[in-house]
mmCIF file of C-alpha atoms in Angstrom:
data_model
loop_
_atom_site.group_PDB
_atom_site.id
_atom_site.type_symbol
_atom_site.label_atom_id
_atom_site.label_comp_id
_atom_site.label_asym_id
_atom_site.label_seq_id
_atom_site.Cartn_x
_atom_site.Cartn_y
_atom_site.Cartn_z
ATOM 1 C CA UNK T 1 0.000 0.000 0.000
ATOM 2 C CA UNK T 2 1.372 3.291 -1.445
ATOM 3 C CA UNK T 3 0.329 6.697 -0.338
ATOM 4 C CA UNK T 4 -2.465 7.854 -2.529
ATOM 5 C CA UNK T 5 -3.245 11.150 -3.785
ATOM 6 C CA UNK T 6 -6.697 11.039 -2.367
ATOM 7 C CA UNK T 7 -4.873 10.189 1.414
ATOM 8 C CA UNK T 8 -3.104 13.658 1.192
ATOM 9 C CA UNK T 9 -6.350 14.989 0.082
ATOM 10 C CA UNK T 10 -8.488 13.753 2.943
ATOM 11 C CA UNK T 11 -5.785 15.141 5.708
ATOM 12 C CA UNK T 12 -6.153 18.888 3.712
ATOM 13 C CA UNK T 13 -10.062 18.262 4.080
ATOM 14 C CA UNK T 14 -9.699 17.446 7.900
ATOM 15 C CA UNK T 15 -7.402 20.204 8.445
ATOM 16 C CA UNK T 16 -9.784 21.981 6.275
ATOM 17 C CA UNK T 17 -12.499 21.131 8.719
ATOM 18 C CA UNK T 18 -10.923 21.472 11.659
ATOM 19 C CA UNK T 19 -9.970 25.805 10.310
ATOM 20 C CA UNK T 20 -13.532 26.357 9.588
ATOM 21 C CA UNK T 21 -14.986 25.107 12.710
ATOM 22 C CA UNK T 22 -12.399 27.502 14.820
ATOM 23 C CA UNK T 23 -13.615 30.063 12.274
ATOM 24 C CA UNK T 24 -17.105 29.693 13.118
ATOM 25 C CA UNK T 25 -16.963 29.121 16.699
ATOM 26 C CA UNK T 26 -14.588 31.107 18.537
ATOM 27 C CA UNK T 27 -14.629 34.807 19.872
ATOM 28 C CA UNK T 28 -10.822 35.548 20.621
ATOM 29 C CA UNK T 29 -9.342 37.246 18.032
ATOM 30 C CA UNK T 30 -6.192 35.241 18.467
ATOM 31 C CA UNK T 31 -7.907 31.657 17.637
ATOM 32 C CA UNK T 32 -9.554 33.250 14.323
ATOM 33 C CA UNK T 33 -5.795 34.305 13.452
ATOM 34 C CA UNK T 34 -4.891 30.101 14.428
ATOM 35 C CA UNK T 35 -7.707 29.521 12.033
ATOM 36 C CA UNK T 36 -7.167 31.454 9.126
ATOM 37 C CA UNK T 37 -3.606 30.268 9.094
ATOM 38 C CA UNK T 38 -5.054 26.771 9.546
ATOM 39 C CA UNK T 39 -6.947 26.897 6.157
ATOM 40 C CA UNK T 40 -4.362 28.696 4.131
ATOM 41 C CA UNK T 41 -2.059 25.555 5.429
ATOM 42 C CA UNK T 42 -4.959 22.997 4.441
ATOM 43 C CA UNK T 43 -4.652 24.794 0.606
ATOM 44 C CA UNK T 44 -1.223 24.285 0.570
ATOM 45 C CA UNK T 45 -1.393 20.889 0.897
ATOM 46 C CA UNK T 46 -3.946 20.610 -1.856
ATOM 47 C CA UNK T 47 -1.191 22.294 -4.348
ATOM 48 C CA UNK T 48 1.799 20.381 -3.628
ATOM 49 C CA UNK T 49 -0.425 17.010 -3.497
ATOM 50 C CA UNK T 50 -1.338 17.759 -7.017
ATOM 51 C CA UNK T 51 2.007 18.919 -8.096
ATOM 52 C CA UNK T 52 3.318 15.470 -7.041
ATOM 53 C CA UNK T 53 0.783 13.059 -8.549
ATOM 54 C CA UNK T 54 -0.485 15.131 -11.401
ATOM 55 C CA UNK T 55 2.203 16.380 -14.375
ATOM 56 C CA UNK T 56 2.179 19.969 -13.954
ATOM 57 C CA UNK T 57 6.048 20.962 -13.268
ATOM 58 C CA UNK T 58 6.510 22.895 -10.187
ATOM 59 C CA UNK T 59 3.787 25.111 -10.913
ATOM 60 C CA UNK T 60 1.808 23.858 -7.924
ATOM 61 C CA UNK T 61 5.393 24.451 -5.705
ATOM 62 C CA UNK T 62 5.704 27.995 -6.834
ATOM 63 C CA UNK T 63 1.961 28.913 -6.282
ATOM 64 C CA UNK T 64 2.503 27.814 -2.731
ATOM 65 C CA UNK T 65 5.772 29.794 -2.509
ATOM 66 C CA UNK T 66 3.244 32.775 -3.292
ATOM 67 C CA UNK T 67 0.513 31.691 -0.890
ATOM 68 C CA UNK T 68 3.221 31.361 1.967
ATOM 69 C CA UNK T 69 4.693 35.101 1.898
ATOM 70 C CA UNK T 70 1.604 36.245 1.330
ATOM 71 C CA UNK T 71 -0.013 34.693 4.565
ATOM 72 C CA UNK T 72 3.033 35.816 6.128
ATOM 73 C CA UNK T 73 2.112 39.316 5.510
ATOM 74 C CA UNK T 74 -1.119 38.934 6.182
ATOM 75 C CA UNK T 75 -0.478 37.413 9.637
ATOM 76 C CA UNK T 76 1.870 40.497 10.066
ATOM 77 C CA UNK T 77 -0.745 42.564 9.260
ATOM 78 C CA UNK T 78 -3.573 40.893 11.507
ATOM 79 C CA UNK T 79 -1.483 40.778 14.667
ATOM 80 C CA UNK T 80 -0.489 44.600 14.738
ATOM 81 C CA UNK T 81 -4.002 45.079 14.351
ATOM 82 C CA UNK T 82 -4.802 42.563 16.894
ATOM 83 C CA UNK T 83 -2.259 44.385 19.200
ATOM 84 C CA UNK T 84 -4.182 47.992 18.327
ATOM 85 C CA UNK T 85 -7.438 46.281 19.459
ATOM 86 C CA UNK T 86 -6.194 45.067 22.853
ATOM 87 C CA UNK T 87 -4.762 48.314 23.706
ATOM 88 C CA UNK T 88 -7.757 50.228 22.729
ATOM 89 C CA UNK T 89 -10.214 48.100 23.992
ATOM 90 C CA UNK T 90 -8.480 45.873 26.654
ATOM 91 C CA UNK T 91 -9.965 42.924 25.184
ATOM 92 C CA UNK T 92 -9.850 40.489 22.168
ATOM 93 C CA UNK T 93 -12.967 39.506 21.891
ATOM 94 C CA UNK T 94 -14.509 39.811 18.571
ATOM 95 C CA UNK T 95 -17.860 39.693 19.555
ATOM 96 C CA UNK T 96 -17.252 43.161 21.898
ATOM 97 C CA UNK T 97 -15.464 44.738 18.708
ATOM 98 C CA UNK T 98 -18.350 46.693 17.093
ATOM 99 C CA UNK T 99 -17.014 50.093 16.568
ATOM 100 C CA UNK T 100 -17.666 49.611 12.956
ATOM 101 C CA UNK T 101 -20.786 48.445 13.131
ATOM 102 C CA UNK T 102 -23.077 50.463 10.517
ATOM 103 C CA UNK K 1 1.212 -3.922 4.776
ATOM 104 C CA UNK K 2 2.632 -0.920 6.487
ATOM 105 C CA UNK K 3 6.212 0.365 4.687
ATOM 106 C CA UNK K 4 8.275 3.032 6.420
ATOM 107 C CA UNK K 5 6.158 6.019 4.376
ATOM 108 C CA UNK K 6 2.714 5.034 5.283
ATOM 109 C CA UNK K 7 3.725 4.967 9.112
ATOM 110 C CA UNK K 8 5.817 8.130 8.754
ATOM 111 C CA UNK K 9 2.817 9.586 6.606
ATOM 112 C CA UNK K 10 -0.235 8.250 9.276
ATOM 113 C CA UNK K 11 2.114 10.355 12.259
ATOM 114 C CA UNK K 12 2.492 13.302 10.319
ATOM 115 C CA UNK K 13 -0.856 13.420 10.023
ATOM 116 C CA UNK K 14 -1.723 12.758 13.828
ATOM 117 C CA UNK K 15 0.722 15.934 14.328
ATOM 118 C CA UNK K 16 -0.800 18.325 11.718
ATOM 119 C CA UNK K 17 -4.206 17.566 12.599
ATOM 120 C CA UNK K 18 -4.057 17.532 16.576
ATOM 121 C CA UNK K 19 -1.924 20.462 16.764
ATOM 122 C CA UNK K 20 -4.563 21.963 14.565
ATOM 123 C CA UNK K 21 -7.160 21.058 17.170
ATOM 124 C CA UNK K 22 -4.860 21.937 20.284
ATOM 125 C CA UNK K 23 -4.323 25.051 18.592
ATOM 126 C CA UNK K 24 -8.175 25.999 18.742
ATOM 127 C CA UNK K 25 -9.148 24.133 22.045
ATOM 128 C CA UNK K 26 -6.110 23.964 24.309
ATOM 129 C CA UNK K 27 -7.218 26.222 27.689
ATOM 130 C CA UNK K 28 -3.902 28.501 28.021
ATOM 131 C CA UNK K 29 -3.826 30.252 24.751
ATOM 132 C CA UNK K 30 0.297 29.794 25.292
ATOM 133 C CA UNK K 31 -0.184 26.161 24.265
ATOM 134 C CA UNK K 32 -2.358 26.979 22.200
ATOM 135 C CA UNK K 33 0.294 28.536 19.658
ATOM 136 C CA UNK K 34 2.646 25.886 20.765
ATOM 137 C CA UNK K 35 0.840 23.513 18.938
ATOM 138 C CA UNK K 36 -0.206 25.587 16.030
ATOM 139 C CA UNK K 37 4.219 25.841 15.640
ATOM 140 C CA UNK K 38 3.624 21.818 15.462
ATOM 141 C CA UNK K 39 0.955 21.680 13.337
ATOM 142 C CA UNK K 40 2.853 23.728 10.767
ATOM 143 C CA UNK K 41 5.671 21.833 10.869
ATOM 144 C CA UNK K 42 3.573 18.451 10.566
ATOM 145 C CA UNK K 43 2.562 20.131 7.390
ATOM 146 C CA UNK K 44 6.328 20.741 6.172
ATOM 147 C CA UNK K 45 6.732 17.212 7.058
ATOM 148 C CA UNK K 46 4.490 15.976 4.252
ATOM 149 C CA UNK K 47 5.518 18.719 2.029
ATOM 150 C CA UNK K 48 8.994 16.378 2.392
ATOM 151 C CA UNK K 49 7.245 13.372 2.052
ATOM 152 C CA UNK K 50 6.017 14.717 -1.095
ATOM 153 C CA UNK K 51 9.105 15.549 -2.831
ATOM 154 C CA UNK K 52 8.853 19.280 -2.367
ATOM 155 C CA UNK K 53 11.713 19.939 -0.277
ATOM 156 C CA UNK K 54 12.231 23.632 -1.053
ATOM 157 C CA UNK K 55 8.326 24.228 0.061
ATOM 158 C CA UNK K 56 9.523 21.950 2.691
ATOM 159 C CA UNK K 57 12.150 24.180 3.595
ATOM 160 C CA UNK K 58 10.345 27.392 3.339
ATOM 161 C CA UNK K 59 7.255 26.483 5.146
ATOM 162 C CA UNK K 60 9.551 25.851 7.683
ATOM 163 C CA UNK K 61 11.503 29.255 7.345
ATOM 164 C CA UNK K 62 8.361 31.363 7.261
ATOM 165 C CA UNK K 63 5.686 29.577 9.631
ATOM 166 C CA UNK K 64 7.904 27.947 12.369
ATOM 167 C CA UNK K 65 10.713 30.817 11.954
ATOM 168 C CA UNK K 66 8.304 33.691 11.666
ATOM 169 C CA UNK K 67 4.846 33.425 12.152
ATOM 170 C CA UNK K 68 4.845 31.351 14.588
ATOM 171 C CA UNK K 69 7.075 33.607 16.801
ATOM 172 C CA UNK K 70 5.267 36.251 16.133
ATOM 173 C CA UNK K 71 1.521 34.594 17.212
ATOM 174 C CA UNK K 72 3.907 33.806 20.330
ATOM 175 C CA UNK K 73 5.272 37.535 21.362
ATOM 176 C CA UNK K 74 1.380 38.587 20.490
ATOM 177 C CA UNK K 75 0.033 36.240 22.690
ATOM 178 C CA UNK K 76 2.350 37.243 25.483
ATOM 179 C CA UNK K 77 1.667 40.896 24.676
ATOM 180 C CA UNK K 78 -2.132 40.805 25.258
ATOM 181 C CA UNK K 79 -2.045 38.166 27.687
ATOM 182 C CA UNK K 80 -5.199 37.959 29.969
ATOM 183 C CA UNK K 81 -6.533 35.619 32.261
ATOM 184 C CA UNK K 82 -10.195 35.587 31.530
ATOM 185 C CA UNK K 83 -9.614 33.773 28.228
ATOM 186 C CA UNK K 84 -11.041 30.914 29.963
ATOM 187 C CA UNK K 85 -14.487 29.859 27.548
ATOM 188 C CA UNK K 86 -13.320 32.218 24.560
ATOM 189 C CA UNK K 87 -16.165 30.466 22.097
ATOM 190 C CA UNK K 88 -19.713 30.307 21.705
ATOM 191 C CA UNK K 89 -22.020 28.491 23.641
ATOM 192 C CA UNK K 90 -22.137 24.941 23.416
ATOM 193 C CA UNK K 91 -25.585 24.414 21.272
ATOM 194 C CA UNK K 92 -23.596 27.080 18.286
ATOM 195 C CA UNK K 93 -20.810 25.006 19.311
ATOM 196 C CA UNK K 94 -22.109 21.488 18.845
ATOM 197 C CA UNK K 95 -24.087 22.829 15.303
ATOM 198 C CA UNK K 96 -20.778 24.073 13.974
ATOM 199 C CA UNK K 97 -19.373 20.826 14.333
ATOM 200 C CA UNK K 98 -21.819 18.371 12.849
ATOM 201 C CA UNK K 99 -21.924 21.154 9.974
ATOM 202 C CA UNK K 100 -18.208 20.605 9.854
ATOM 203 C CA UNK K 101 -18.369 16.989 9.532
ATOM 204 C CA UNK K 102 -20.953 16.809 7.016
ATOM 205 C CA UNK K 103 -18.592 19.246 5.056
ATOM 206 C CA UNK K 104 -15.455 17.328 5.239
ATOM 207 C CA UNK K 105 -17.615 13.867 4.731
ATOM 208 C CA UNK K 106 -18.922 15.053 1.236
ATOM 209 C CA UNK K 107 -15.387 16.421 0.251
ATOM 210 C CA UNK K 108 -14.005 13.253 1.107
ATOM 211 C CA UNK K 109 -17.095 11.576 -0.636
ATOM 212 C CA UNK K 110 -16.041 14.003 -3.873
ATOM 213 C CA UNK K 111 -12.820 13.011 -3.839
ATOM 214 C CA UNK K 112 -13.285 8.771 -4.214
ATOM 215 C CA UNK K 113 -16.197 9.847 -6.603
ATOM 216 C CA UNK K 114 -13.673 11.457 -8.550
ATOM 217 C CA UNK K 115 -11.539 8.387 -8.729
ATOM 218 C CA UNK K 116 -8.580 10.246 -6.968
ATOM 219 C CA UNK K 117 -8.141 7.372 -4.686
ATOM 220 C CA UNK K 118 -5.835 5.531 -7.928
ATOM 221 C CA UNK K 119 -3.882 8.092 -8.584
ATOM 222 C CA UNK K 120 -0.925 6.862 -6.399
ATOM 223 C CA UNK K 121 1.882 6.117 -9.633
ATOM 224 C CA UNK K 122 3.311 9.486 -9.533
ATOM 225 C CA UNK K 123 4.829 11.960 -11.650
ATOM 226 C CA UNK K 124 8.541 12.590 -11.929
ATOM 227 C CA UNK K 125 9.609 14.646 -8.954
ATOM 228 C CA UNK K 126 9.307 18.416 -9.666
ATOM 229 C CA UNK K 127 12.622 19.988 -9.629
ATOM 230 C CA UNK K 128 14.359 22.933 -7.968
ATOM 231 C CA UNK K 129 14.884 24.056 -11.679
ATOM 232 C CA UNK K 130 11.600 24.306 -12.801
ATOM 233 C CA UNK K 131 10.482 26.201 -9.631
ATOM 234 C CA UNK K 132 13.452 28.974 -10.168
ATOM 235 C CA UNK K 133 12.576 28.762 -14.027
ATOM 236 C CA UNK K 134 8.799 29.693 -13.404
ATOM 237 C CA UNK K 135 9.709 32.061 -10.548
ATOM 238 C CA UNK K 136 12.055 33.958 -12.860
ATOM 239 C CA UNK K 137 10.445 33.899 -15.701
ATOM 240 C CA UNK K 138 6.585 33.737 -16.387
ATOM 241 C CA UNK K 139 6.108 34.711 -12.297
ATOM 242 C CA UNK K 140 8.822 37.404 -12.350
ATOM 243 C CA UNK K 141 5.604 40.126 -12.131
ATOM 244 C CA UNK K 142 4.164 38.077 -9.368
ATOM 245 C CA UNK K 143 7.555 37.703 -7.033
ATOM 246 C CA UNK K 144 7.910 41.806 -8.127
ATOM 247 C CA UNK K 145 3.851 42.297 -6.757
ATOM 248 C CA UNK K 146 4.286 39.728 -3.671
ATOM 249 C CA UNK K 147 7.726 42.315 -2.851
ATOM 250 C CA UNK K 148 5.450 45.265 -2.842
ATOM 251 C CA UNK K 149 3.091 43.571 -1.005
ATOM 252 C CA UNK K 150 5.208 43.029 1.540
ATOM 253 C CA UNK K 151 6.891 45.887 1.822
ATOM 254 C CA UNK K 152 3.278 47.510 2.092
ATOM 255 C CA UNK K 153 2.290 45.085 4.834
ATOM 256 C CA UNK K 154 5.354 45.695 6.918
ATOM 257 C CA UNK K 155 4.585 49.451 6.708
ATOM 258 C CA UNK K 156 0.751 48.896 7.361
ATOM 259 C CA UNK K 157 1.778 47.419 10.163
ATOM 260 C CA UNK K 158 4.403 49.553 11.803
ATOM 261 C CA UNK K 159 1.686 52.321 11.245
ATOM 262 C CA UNK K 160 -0.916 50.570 13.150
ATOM 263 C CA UNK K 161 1.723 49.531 16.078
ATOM 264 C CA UNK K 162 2.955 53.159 16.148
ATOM 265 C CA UNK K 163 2.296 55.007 19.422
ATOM 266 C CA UNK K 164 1.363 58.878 19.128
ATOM 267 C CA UNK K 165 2.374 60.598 22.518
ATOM 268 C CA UNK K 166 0.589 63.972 22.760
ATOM 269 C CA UNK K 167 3.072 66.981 23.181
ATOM 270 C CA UNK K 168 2.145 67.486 26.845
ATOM 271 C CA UNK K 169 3.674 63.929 28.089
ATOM 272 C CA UNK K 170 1.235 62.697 30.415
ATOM 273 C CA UNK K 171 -0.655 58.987 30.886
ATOM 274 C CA UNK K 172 -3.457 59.546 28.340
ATOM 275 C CA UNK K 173 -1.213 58.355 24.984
ATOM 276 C CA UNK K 174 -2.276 54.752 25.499
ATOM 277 C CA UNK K 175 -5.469 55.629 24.947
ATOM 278 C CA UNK K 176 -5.187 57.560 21.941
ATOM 279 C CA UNK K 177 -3.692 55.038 20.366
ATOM 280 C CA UNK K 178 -6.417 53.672 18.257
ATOM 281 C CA UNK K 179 -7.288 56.953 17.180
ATOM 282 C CA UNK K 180 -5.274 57.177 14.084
ATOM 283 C CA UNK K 181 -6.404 56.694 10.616
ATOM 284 C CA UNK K 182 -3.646 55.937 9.104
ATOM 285 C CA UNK K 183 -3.144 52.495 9.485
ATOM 286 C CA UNK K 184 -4.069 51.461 6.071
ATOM 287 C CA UNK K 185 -1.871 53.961 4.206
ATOM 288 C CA UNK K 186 0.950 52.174 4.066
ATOM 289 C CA UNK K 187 0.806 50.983 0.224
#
């Protein structure tokens, strides 16, 4: 028994799976920021599975070269404001957030 | 019949996936981005096992290097103790996860439907070449974007971290913090 395609597939899925539920579920800013780099990890996984058992060459690899820096900044970018939050509103709670409510 | 790779493969994936999950549900936060650190490098671990060592290698550089140590001095930063119970009730809760199962059920159901489950005689192994082929040449406008895009983030963010202290030095310049619209100007 060989490692199948489908096998790296159904770990991105669960990983998948496991990103959206902290998505959905949780209130502290800091677990969304887990889960959104969760799911862009879960995506990776998709692109360099296919790059492997499917003949595209290395385009799969560079795409996720792309997707990494640009989580990286984004992560950056989420965390400073994260930071801005806390010492605004001593709290991370997303929920308690709503100064841009319309 | 187990071989070395499907026993390396099945751990990898018990890392990647309950790091994932102690990321989201471990108590102290701390640990919390302890095991997110594990869960990414459970995923550079199959990037490896999939012939992609330079991913391999850069997922390494950027998540566990950087990100990783960065969720940790933000954690520490805005560290409080009533993070105890930081989701929703456990009816929204307990609905988010049987909507999450039935998702990942019917993607795994998609997949075997698609006949994915035979693809297992790979392709030859993609090569450093080809990546620094693409990356210089049809990409070379992406890498030039992604460096502006970066360079724009950093800024966006020092903007948003930078502290304006009124002229008259007293205690009120924490608060005035958030005040500042400037925070997106940094492209």
């Amino acid at each position: 028994m060989t490692v199948a395609l489908s096998d790296y597939l159904v770990v991105s899925a669960l990983l998948f799976g496991v990103g959206v539920y902290g998505l959905v579920t949780k209130r502290n800013a800091m677990r969304l920021v887990f889960s959104v780099e969760i799911l862009v990890n879960a995506a990776n996984i998709n692109f360099v599975a296919f790059n492997r058992f499917l003949w595209i060459p290395s385009l799969g690899q560079t795409a996720v070269l792309f997707s990494i820096a640009l989580a990286a900044a984004e992560a950056a970018v989420i965390l400073a404001i994260v930071v801005v939050a806390y010492r605004v509103h001593d709290d991370v709670d997303v929920s308690e957030l709503k100064n841009l409510k319309g | 019949m187990v071989d070395a790779t499907d026993a390396a493969f099945i751990a990898l994936t018990a890392v990647t996936i309950g790091g994932a999950i102690s990321a989201l549900e471990a108590k102290e936060i701390i640990y919390g981005a302890v095991g997110l650190a594990a869960s990414f490098f459970g995923v550079a671990s199959l990037f490896f096992l999939l012939d992609s060592p330079f991913v391999a290698v850069f997922q390494i550089t950027v998540y566990v290097g950087a990100v990783a140590v960065l969720v940790l001095f933000t954690v520490m930063l805005v560290r409080e103790g009533r993070w105890f119970g930081d989701s929703m009730g456990p009816v929204a809760s307990f609905a988010a996860l049987l909507t999450v199962v039935a998702l990942v059920f019917s993607l795994v159901l998609s997949f075997f439907a698609a006949g994915l489950s035979n693809t297992s005689e790979q392709a030859p192994a993609p090569s450093f070449l080809g990546i620094g082929q693409l990356l210089t040449g049809h990409y070379a406008p992406v890498l030039e974007v992604l460096a502006l895009v970066l360079a724009a983030s950093v800024l966006g963010a020092l903007t948003l971290a930078k502290v304006e202290r009124p002229s008259t030095s007293d205690s009120t310049a924490k608060g005035d913090a958030g005040d500042q619209k400037g925070g997106r100007g940094g492209a």
